[in-house]
mmCIF file of N, CA and C in Angstrom:
data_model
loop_
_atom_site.group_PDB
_atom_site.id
_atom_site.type_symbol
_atom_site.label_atom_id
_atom_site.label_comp_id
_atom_site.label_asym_id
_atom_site.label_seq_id
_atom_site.Cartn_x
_atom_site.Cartn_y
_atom_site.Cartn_z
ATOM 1 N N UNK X 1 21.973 21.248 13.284
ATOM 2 C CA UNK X 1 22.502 19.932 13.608
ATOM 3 C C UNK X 1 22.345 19.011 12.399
ATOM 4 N N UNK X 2 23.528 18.164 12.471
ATOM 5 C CA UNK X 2 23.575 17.610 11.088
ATOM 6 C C UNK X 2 22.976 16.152 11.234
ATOM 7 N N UNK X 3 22.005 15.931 10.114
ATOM 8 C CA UNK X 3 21.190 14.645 10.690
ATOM 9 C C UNK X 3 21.893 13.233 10.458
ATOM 10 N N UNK X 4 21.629 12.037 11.004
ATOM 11 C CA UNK X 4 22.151 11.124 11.207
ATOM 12 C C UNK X 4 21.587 9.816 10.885
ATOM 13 N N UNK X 5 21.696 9.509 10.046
ATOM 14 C CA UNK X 5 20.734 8.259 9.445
ATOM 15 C C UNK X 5 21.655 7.123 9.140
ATOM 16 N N UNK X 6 21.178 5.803 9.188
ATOM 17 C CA UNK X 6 21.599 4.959 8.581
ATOM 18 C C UNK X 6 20.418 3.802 7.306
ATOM 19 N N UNK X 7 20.644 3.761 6.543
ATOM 20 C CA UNK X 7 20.035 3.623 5.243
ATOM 21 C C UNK X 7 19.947 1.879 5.080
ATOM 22 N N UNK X 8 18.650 1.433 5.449
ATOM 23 C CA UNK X 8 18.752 -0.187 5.237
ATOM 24 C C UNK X 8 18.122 -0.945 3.741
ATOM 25 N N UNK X 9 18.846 -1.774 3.349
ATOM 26 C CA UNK X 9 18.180 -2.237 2.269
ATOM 27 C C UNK X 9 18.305 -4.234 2.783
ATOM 28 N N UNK X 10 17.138 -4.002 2.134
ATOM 29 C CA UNK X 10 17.222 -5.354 2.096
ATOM 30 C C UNK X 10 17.205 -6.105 3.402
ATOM 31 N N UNK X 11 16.786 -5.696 4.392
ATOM 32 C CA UNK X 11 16.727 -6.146 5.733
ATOM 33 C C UNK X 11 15.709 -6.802 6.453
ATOM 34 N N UNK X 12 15.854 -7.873 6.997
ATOM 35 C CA UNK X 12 14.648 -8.620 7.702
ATOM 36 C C UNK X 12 14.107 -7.673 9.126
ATOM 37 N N UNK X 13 12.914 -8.031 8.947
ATOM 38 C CA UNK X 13 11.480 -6.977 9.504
ATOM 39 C C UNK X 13 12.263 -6.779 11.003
ATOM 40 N N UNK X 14 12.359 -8.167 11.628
ATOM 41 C CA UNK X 14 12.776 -8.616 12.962
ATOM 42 C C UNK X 14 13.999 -7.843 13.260
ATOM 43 N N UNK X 15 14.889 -8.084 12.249
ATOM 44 C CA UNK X 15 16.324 -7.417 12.583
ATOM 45 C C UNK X 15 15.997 -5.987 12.117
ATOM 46 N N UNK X 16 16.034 -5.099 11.189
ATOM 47 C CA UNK X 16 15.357 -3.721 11.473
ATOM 48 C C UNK X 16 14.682 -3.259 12.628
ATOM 49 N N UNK X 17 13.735 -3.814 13.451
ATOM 50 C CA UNK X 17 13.376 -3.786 14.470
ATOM 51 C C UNK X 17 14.247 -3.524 15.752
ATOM 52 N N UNK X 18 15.066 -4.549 15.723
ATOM 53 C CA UNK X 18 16.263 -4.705 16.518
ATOM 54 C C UNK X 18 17.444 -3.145 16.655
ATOM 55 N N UNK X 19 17.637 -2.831 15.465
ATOM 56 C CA UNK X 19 18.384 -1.916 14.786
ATOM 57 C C UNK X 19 17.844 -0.382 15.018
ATOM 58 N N UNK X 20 16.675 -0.538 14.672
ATOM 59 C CA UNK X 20 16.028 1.335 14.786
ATOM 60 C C UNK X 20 16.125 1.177 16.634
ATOM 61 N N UNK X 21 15.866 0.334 17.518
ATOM 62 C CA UNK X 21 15.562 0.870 18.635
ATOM 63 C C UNK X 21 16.926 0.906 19.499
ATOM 64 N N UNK X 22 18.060 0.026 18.544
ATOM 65 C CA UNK X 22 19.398 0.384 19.271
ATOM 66 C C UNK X 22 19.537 1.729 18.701
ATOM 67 N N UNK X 23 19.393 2.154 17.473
ATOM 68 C CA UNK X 23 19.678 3.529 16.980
ATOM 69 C C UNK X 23 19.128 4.508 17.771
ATOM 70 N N UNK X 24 17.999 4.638 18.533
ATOM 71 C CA UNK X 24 16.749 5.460 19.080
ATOM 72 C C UNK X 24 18.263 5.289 20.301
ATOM 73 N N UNK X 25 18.733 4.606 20.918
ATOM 74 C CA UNK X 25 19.630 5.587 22.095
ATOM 75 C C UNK X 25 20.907 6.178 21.429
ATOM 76 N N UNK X 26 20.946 5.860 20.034
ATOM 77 C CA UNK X 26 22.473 6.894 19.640
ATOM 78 C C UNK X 26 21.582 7.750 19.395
ATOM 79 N N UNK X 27 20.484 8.540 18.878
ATOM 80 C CA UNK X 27 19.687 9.713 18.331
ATOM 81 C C UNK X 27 19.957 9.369 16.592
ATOM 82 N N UNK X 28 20.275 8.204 16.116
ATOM 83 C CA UNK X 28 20.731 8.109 14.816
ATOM 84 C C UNK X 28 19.034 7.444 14.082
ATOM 85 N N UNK X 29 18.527 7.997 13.082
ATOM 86 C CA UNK X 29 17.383 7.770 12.446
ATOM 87 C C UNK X 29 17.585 6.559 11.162
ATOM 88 N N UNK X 30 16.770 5.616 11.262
ATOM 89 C CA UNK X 30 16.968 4.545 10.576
ATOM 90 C C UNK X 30 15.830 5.094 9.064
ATOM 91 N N UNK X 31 16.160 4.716 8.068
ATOM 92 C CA UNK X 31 15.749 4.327 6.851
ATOM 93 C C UNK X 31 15.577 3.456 6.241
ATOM 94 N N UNK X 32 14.496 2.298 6.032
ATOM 95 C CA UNK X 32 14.067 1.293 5.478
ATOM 96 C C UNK X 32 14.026 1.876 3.861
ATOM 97 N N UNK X 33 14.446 1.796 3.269
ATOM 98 C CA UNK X 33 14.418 1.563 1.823
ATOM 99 C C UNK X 33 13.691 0.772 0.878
ATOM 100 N N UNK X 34 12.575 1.048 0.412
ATOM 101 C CA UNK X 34 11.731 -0.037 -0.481
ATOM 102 C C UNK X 34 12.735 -0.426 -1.951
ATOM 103 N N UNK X 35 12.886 -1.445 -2.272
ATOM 104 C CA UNK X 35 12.901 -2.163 -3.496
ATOM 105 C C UNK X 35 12.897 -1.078 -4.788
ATOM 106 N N UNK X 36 11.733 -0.124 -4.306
ATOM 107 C CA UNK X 36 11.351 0.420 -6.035
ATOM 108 C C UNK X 36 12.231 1.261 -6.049
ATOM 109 N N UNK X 37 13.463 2.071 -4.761
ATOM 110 C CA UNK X 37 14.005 3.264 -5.008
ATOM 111 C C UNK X 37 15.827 2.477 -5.164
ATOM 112 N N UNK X 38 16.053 1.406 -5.367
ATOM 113 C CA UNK X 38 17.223 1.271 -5.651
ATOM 114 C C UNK X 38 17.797 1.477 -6.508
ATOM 115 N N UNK X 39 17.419 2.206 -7.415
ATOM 116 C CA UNK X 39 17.804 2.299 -8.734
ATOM 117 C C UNK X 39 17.808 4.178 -8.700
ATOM 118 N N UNK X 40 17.341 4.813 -7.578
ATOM 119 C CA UNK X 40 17.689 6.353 -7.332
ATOM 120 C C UNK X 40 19.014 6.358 -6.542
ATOM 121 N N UNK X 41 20.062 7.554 -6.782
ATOM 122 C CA UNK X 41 20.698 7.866 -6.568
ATOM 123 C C UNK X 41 20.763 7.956 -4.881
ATOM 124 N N UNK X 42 21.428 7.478 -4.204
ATOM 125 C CA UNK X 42 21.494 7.387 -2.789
ATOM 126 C C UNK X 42 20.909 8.773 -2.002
ATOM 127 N N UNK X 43 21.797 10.009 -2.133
ATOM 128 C CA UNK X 43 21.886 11.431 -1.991
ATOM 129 C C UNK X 43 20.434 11.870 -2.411
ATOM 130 N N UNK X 44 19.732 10.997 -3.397
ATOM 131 C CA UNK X 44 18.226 11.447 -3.340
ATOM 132 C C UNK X 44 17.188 11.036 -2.732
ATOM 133 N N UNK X 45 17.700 9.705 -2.186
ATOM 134 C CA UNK X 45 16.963 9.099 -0.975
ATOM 135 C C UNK X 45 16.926 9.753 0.254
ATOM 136 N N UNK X 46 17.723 10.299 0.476
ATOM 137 C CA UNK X 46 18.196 11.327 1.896
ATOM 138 C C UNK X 46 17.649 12.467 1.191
ATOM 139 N N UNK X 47 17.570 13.014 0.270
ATOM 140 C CA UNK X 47 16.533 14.173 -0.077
ATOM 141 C C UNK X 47 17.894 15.636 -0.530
ATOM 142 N N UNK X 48 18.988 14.926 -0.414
ATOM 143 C CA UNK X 48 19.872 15.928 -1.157
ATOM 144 C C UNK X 48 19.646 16.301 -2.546
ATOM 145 N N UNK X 49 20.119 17.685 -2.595
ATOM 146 C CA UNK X 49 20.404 17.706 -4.052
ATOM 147 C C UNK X 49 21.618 17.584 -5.059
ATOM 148 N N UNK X 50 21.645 17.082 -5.526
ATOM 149 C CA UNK X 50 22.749 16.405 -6.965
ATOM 150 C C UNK X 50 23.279 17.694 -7.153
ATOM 151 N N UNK X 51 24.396 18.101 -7.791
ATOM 152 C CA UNK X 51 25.267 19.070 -8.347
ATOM 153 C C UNK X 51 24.948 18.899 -9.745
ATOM 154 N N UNK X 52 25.141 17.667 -9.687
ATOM 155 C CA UNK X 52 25.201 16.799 -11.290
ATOM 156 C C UNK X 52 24.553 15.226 -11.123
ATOM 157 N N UNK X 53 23.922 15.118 -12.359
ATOM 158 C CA UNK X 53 23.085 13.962 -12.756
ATOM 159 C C UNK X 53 24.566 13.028 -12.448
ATOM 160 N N UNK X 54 23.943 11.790 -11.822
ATOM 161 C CA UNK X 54 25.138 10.278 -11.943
ATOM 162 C C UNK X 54 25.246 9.848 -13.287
ATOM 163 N N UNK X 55 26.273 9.111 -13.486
ATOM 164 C CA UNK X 55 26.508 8.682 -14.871
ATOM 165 C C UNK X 55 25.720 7.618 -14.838
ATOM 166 N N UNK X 56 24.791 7.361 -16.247
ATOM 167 C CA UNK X 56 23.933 6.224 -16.396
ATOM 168 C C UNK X 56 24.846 5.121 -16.327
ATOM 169 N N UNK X 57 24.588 4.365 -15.319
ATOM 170 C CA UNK X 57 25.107 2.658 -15.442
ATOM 171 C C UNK X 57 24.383 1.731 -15.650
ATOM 172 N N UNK X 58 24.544 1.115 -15.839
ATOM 173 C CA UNK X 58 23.371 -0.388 -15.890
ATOM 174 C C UNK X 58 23.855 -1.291 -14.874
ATOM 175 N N UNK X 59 23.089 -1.901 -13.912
ATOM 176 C CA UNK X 59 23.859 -3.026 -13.194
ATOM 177 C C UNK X 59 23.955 -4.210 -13.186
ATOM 178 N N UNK X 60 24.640 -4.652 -12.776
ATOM 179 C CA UNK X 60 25.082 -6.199 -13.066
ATOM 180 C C UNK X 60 23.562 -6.768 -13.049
ATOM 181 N N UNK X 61 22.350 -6.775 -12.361
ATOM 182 C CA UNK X 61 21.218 -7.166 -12.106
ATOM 183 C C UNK X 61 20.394 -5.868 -11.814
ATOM 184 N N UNK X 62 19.017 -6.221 -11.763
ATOM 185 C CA UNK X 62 18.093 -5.653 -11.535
ATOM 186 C C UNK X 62 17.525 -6.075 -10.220
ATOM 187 N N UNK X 63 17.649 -5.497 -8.715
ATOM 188 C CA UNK X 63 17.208 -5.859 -7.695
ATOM 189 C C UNK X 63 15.752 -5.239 -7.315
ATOM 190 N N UNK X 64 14.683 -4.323 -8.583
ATOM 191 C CA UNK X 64 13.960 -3.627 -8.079
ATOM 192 C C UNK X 64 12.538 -4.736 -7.694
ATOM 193 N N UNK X 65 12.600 -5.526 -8.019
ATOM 194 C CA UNK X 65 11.363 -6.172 -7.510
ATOM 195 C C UNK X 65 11.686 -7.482 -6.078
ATOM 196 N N UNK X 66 12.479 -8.031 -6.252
ATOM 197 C CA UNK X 66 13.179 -9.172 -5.322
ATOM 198 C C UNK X 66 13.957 -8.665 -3.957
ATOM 199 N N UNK X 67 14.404 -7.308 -4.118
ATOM 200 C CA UNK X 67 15.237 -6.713 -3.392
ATOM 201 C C UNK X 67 16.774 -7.600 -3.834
ATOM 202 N N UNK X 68 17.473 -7.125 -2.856
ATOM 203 C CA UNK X 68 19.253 -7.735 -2.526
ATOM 204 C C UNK X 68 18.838 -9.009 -2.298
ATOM 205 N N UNK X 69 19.864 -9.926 -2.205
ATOM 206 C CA UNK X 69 20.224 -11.410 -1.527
ATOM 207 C C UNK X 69 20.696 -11.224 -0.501
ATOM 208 N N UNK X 70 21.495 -9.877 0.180
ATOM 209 C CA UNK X 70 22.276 -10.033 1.262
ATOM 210 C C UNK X 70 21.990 -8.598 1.629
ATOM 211 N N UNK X 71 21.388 -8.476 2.315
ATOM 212 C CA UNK X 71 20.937 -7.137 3.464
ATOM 213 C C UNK X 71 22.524 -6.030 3.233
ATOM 214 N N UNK X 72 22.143 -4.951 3.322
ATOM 215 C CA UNK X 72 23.071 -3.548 2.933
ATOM 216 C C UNK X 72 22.371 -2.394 4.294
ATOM 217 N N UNK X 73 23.582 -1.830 4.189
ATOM 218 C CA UNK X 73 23.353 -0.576 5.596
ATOM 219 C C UNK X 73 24.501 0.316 4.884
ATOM 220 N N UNK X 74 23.890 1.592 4.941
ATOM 221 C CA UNK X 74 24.261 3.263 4.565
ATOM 222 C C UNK X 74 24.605 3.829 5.765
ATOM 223 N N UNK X 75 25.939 4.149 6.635
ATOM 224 C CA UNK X 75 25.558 4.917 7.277
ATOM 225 C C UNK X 75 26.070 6.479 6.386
ATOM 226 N N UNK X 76 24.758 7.473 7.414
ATOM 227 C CA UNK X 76 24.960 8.784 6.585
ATOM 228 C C UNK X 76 25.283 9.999 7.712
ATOM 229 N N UNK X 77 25.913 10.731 7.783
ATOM 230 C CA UNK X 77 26.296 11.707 8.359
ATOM 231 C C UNK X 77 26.836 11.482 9.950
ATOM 232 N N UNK X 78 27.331 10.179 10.538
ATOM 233 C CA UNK X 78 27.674 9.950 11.658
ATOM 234 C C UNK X 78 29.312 10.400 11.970
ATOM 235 N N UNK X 79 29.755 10.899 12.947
ATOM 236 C CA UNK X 79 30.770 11.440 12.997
ATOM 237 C C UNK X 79 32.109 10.002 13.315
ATOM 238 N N UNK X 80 32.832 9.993 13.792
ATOM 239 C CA UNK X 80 34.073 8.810 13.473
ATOM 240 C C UNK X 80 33.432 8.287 14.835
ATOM 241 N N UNK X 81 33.379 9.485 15.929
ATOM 242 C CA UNK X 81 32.897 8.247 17.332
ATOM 243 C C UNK X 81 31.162 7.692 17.973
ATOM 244 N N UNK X 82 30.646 8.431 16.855
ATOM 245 C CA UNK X 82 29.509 7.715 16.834
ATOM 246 C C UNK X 82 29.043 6.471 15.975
ATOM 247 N N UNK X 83 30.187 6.875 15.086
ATOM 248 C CA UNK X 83 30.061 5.470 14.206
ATOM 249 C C UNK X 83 30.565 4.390 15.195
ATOM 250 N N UNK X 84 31.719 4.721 15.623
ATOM 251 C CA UNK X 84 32.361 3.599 16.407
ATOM 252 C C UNK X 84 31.400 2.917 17.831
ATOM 253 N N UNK X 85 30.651 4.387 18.265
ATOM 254 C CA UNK X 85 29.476 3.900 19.296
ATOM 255 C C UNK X 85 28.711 2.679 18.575
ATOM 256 N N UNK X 86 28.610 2.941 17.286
ATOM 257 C CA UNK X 86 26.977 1.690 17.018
ATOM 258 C C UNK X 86 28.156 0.715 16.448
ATOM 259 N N UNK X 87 29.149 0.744 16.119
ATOM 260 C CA UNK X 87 29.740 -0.710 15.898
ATOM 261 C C UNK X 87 30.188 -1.181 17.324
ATOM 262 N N UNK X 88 30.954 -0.667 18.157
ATOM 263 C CA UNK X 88 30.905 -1.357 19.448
ATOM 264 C C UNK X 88 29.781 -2.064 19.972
ATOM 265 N N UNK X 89 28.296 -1.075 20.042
ATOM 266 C CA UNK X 89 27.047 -1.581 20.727
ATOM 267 C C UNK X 89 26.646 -2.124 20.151
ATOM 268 N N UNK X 90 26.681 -2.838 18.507
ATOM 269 C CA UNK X 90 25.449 -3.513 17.843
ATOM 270 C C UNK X 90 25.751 -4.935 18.217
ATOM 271 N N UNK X 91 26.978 -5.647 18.503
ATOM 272 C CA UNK X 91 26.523 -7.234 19.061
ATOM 273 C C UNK X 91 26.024 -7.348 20.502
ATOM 274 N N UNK X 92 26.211 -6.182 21.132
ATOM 275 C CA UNK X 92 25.732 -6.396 22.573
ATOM 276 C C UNK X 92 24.238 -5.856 22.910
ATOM 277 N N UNK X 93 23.520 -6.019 21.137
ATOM 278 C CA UNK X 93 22.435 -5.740 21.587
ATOM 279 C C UNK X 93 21.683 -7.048 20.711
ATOM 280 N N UNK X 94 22.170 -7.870 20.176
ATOM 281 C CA UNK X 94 22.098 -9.368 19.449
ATOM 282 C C UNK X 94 21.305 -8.862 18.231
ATOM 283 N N UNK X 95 22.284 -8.061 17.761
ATOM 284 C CA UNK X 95 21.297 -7.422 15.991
ATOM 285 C C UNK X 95 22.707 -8.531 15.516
ATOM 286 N N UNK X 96 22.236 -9.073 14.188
ATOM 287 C CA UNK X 96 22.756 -10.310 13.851
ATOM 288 C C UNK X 96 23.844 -8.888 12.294
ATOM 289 N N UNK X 97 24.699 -9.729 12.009
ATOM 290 C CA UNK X 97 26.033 -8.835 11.479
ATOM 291 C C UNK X 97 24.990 -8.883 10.186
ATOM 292 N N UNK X 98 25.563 -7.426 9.700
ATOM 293 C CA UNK X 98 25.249 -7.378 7.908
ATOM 294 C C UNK X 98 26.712 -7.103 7.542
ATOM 295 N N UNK X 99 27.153 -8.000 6.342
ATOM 296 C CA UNK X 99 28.309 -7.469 6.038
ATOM 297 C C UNK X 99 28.403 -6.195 5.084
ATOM 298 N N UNK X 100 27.528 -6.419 4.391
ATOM 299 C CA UNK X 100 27.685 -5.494 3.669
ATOM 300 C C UNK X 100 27.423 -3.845 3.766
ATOM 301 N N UNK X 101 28.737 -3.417 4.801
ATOM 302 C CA UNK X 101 28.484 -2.062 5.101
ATOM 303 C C UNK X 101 29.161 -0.793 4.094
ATOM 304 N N UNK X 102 28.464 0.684 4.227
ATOM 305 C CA UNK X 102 29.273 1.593 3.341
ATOM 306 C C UNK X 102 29.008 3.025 3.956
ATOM 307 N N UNK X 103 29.840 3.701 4.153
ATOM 308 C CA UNK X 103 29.517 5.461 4.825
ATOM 309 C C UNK X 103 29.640 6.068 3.168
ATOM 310 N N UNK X 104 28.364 7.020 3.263
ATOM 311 C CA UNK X 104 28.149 7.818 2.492
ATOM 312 C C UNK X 104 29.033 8.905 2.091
ATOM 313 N N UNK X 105 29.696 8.837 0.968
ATOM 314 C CA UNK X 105 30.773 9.908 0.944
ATOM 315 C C UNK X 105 30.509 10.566 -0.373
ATOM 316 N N UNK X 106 31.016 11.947 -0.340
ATOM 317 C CA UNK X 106 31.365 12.426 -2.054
ATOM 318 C C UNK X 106 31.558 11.937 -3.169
ATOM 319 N N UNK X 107 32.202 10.637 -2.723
ATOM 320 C CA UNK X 107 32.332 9.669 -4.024
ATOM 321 C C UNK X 107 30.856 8.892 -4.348
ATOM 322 N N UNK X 108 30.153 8.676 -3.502
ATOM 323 C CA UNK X 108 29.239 7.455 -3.738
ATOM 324 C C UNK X 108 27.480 7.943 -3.659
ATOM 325 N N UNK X 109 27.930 9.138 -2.944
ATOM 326 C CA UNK X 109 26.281 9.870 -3.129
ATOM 327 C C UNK X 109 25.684 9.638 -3.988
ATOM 328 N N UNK X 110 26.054 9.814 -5.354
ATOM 329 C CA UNK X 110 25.677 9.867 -6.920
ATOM 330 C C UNK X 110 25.360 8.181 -7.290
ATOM 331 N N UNK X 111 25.562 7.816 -6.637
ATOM 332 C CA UNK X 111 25.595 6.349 -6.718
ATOM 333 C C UNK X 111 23.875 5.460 -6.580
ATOM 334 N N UNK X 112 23.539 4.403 -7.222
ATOM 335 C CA UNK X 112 22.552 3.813 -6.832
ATOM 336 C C UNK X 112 22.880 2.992 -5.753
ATOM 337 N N UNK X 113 21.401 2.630 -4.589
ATOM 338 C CA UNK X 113 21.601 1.358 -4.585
ATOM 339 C C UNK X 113 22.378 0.591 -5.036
ATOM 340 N N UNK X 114 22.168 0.159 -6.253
ATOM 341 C CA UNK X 114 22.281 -1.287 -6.693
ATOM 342 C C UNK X 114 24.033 -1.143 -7.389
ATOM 343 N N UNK X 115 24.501 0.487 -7.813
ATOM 344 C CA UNK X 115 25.456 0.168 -7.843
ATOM 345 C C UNK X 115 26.613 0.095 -6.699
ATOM 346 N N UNK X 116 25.896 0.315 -5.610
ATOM 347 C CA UNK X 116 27.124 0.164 -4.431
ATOM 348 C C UNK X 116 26.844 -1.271 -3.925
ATOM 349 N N UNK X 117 25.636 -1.921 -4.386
ATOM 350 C CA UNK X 117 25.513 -3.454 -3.347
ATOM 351 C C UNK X 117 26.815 -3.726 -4.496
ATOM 352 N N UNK X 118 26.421 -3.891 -6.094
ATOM 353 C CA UNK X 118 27.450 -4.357 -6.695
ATOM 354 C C UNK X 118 28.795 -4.300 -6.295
ATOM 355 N N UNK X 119 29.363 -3.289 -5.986
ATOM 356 C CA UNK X 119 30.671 -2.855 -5.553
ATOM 357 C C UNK X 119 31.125 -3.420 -4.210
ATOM 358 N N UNK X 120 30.268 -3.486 -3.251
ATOM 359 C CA UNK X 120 30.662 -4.300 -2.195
ATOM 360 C C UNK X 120 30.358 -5.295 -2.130
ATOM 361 N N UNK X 121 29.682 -6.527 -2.634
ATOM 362 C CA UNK X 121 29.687 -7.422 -2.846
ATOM 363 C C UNK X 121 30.622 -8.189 -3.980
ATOM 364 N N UNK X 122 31.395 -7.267 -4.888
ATOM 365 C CA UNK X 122 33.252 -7.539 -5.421
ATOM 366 C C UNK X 122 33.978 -7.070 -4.405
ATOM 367 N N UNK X 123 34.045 -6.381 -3.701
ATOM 368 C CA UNK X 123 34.854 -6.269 -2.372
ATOM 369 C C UNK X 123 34.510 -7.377 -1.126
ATOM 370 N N UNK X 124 33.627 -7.567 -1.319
ATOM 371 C CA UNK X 124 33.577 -8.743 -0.141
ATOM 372 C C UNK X 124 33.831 -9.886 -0.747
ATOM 373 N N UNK X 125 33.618 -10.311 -1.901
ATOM 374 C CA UNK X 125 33.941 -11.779 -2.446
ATOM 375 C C UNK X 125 35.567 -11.862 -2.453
ATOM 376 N N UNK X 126 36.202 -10.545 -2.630
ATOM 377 C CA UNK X 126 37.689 -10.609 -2.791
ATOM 378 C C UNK X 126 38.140 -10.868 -1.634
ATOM 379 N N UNK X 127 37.603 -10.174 -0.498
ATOM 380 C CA UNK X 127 38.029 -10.250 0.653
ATOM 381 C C UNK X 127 37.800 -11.792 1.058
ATOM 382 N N UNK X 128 36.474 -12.506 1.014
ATOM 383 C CA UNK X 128 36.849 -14.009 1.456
ATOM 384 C C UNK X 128 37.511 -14.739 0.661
ATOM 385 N N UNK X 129 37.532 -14.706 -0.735
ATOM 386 C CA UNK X 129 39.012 -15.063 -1.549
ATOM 387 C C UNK X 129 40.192 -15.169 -0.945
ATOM 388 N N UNK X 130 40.632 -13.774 -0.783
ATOM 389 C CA UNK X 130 41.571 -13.748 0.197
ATOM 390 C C UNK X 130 42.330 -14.147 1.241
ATOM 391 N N UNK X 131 41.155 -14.238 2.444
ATOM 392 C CA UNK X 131 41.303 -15.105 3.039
ATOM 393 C C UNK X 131 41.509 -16.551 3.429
ATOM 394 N N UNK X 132 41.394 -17.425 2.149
ATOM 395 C CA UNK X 132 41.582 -18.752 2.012
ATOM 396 C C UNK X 132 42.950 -19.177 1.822
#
């Protein structure tokens, strides 16, 4: 059975709280993420192994001591209708929105932390751009 995690960074104690025990009725396992591992490759946080080393990036900032400004969620190995289970159930259980969401894919495994907050946080600034 293929395991099911979702990957938190940067998240307040209270709302994590909120979050692992709505997860505990999907069977989906939560991951708190410390500060010092944002700068490891996602896929090594989950304990995969790499094919190939990620390309060294540097990021726009250094989040390893301060954490994020804006809370981040990984989900990892959830199938299309279990994903859709915890987005339906998460306001009807008053876990407060993180925008900044991302499913773990082939493309982004290799990826840090800090370079996917970067990336969705230019995708979300475009997106409320946008919207104006």
């Amino acid at each position: 059975m293929k395991k099911k995690n979702i990957l938190l960074f940067s998240v307040k104690k209270e709302q994590t709280e909120k979050i692992r025990k709505f997860c505990l009725s999907l069977g989906i396992e939560i991951i708190t993420v410390p500060h010092e591992h944002f700068t490891e490759p996602l896929g090594r946080i989950l304990g995969l192994s790499l094919a190939s080393p990620s390309e060294t990036v540097i990021p726009l900032k250094s989040y390893r001591t301060a954490g994020f400004p804006e809370p981040m969620m990984v989900f990892c190995g959830l199938e299309q209708d279990e994903l859709d289970a915890y987005i339906s159930g998460y306001a009807a259980w008053g876990i407060e929105k993180i925008s900044l969401k991302a499913v773990l894919t082939l493309h982004n495994f290799a990826w840090t932390p800090e370079q996917l907050y970067d990336e969705l946080m230019k995708e979300h600034l475009n997106f409320a751009q946008g919207k104006k």
